[in-house]
CSV table of C-alpha atoms in Angstrom, one decimal:
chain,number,residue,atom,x,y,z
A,733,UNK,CA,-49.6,-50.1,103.9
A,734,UNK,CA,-48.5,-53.5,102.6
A,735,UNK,CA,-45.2,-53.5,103.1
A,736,UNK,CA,-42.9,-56.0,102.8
A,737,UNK,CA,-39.0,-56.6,104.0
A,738,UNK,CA,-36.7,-58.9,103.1
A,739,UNK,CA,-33.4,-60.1,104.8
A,740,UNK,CA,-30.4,-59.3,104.2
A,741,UNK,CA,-30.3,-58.0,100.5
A,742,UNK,CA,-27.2,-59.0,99.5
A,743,UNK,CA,-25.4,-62.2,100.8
A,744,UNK,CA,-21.7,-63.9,99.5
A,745,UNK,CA,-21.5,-67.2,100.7
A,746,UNK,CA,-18.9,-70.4,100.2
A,747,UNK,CA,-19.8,-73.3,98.9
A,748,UNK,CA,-21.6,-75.6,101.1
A,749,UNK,CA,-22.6,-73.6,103.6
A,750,UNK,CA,-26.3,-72.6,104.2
A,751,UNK,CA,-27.8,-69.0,103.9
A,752,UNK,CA,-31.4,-68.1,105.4
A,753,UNK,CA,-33.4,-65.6,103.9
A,754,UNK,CA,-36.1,-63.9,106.3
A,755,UNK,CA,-39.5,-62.5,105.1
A,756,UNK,CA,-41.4,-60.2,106.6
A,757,UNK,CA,-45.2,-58.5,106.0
A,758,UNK,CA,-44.6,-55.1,108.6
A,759,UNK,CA,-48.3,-53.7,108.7
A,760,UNK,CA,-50.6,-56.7,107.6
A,761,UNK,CA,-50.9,-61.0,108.2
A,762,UNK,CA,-49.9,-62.0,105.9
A,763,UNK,CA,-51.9,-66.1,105.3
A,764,UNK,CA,-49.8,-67.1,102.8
A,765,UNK,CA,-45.8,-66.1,101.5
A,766,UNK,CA,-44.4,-67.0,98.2
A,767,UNK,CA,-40.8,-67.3,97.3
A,768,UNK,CA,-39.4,-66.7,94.1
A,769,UNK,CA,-36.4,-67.2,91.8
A,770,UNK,CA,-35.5,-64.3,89.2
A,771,UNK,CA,-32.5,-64.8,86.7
A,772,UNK,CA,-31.0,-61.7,85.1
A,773,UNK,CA,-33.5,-60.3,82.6
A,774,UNK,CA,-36.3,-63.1,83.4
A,775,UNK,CA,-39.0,-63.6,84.6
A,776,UNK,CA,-40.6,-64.3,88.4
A,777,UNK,CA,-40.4,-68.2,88.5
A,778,UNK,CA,-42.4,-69.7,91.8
A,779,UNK,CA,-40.5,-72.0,93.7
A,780,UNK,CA,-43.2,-72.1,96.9
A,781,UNK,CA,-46.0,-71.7,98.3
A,782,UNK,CA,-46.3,-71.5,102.1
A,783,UNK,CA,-49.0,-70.9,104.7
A,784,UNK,CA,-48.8,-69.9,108.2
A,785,UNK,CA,-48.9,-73.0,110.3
A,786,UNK,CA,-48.5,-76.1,107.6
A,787,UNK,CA,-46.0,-77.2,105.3
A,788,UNK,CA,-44.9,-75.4,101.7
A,789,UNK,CA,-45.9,-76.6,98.6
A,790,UNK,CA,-43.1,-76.7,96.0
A,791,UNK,CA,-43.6,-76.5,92.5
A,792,UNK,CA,-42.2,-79.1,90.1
A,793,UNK,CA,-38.2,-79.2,89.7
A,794,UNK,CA,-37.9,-77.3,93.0
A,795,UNK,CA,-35.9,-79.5,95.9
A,796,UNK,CA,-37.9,-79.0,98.8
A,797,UNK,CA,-34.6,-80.7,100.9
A,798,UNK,CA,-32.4,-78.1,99.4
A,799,UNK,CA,-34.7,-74.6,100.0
A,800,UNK,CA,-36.6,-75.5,103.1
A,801,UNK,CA,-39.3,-72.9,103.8
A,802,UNK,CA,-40.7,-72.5,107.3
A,803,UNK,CA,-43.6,-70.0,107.9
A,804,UNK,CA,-44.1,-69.8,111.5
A,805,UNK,CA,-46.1,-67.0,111.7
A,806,UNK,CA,-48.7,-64.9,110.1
A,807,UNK,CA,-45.8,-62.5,109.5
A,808,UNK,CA,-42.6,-64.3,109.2
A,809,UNK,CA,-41.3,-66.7,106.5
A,810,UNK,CA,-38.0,-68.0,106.0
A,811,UNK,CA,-36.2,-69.8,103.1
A,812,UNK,CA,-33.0,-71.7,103.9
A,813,UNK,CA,-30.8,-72.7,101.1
A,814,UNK,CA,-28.8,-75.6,102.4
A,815,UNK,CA,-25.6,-76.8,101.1
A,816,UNK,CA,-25.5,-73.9,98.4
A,817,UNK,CA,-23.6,-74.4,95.4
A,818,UNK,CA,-22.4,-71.9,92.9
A,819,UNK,CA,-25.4,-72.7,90.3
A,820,UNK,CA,-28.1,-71.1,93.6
A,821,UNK,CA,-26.6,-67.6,92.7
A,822,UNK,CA,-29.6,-66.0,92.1
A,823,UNK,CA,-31.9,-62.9,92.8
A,824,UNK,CA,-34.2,-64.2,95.5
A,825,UNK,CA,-38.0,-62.5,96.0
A,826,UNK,CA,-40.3,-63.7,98.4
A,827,UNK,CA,-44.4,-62.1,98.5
A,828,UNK,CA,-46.8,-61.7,101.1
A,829,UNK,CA,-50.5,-62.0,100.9
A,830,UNK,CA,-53.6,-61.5,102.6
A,831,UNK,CA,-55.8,-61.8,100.1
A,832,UNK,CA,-55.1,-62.2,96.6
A,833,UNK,CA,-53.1,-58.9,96.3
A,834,UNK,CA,-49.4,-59.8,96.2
A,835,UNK,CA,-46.8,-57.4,97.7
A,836,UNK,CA,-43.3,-58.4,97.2
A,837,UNK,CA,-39.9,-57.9,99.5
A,838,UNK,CA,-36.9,-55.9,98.1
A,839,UNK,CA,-35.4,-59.2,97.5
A,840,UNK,CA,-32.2,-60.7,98.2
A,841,UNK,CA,-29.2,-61.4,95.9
A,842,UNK,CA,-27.6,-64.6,96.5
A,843,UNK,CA,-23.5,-65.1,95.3
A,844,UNK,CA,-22.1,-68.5,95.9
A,845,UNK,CA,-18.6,-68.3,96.0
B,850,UNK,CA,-52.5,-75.3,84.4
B,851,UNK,CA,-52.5,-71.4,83.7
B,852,UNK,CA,-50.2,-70.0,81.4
B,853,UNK,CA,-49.9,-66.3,80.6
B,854,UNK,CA,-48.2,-65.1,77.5
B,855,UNK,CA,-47.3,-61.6,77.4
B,856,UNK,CA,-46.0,-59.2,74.1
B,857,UNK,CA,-43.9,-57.5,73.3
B,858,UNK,CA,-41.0,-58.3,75.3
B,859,UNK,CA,-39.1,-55.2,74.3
B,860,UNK,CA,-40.8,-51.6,73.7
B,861,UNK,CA,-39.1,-48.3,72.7
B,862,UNK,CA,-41.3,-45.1,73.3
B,863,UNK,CA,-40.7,-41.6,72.9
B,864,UNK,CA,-41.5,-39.7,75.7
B,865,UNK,CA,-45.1,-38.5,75.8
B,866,UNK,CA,-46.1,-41.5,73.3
B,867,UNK,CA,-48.3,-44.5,74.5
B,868,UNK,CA,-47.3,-47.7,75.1
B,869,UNK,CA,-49.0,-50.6,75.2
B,870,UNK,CA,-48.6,-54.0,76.4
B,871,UNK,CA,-50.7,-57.2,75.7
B,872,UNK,CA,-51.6,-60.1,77.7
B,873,UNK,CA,-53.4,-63.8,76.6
B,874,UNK,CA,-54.3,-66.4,79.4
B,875,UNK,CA,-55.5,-69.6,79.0
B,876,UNK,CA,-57.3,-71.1,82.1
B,877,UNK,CA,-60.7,-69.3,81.5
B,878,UNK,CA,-61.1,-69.4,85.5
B,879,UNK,CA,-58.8,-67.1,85.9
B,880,UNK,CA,-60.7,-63.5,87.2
B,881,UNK,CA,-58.2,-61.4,88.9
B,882,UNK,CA,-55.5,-59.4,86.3
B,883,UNK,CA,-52.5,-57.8,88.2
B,884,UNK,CA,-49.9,-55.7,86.5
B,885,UNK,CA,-46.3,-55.3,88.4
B,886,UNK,CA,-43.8,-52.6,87.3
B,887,UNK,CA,-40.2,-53.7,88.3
B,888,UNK,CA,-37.5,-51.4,88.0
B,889,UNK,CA,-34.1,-52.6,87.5
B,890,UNK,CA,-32.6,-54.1,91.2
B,891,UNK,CA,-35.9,-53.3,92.7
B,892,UNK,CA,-39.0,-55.5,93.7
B,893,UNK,CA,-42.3,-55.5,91.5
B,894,UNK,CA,-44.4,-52.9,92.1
B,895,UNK,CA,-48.3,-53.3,92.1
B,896,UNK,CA,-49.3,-50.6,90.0
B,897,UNK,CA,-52.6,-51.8,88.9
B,898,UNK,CA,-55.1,-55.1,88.5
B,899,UNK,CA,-58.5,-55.5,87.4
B,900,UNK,CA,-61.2,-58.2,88.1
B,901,UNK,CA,-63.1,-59.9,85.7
B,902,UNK,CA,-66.7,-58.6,86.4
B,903,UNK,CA,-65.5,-54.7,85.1
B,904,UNK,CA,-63.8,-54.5,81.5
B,905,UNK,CA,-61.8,-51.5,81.8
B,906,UNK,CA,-60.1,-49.7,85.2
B,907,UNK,CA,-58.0,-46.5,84.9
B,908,UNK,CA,-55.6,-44.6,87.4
B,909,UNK,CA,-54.4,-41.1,86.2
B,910,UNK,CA,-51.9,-42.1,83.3
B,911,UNK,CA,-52.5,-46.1,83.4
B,912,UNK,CA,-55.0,-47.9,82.5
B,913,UNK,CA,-56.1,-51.9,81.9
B,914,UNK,CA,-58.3,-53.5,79.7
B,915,UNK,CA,-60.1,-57.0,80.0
B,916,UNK,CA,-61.6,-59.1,77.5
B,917,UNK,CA,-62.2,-62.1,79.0
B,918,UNK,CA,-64.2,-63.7,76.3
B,919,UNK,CA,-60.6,-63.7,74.4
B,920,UNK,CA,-58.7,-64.3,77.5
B,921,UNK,CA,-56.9,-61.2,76.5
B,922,UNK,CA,-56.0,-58.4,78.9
B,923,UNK,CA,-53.6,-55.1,78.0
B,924,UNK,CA,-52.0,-52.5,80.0
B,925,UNK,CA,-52.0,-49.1,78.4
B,926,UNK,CA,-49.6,-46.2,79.7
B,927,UNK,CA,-50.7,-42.6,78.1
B,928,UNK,CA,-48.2,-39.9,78.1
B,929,UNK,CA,-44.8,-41.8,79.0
B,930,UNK,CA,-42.2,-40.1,81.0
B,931,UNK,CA,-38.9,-41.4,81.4
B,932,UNK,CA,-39.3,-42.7,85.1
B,933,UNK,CA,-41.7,-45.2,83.1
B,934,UNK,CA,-38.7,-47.5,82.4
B,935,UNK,CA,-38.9,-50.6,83.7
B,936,UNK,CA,-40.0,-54.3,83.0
B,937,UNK,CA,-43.8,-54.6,83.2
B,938,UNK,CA,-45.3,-57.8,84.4
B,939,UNK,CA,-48.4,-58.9,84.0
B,940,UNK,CA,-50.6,-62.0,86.3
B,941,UNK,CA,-53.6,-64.2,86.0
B,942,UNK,CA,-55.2,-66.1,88.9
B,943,UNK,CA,-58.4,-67.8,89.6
B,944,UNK,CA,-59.5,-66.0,92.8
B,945,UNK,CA,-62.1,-69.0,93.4
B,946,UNK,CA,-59.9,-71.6,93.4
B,947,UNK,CA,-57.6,-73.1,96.2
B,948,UNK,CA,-54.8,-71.9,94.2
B,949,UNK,CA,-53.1,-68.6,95.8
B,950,UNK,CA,-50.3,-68.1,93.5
B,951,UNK,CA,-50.2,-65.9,90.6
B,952,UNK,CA,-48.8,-67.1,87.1
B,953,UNK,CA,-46.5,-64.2,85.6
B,954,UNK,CA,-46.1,-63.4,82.0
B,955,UNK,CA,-42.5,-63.0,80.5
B,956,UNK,CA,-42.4,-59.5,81.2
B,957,UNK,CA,-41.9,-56.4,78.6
B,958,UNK,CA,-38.9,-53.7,79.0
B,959,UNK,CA,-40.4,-50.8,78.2
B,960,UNK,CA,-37.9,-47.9,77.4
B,961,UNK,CA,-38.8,-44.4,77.4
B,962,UNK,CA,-36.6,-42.0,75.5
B,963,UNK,CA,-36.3,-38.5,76.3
């Protein structure tokens, strides 16, 4: 149980252009989804917080215009990374979570070309 | 806010040695202590947590400690194998709070060598 997919894994955008990441909890509801931003060799750094049904809470530094998060359901979340610049090229987690266990998406690897 | 502070951030084991991995918070609200493992490429792996009404919690080769009067916590991995290499992170949170997030230590590579 408590599985959680990420899509797609990899992604190679241009320069401007937008990229949406999806998150998925499979075999639970998931009440609230975080999304997360891992340099190489780093640590997890939060960027959101988002529950089903209301609006994400961003944590300080993180431009809520540029990664909009949208959870519209108790299984779905999304992070969109609008007008993407080289300097977004990152490794890109999200997390699902029912309770206060957190089970984490393969993640997806962002290249801005 | 919470901050976790986690040592060392490198470890080199032989295989079959113990390794050990160590863990301070600071918000003294905090009472639930995961530990992800995250092997390189690959999303972090629950592998183990503890609450803070038990001191110590064990599963076959892993266990965690608690010491919550010195906001400490440790992970301790008995007879290392090889497929132990990864980076280890550890997480504090306040489960009675409104906040849902965990705060994440730095992490420790642990390398295991045959």
């Amino acid at each position: 149980g408590a599985v959680v997919s990420q899509h797609p894994s990899r992604v190679i955008c241009k320069s401007g252009t937008s990229v949406k990441i999806e998150c998925r909890s499979l075999d639970f509801q998931a009440t609230t989804m975080f999304w997360y931003r891992q340099f190489p060799k780093k640590s997890l750094m939060l960027m959101a917080t988002s529950n089903e049904g209301s609006k994400a809470t961003y944590e300080q530094g993180v431009e809520k215009d540029k990664f909009l998060i949208n959870h519209a359901s108790l299984t779905l979340s999304t992070l969109t990374v609008t007008s993407a610049h080289p300097e977004d090229s990152s490794f890109y987690i999200c997390s699902a979570s029912q309770t206060y266990e957190q089970y984490f998406g393969p993640g997806t690897r962002l290249t801005v070309t | 806010g919470e901050n976790v502070e986690q040592h060392p951030s490198t470890l080199s084991v032989q295989e079959g040695d113990s390794a050990v991995i160590k863990c301070t918070y600071s918000d003294s609200a905090s009472n639930y202590f995961p530990w992800y493992k995250q092997e390189l490429g690959k999303r972090p792996q629950l592998i183990i947590d503890i609450r803070s009404n038990v001191g110590e919690k064990k599963d076959q080769r892993i266990a965690v400690t608690l010491n919550k009067t010195a906001k400490h916590f440790s992970l301790h991995i008995t007879e290392t194998q090889p497929e132990d290499s990864a980076v280890y992170f550890c997480a504090a949170i306040p489960m009675d709070t409104g906040r849902r997030a965990l705060t994440f230590g730095s992490g420790t590579r642990l390398q295991v060598q045959p």
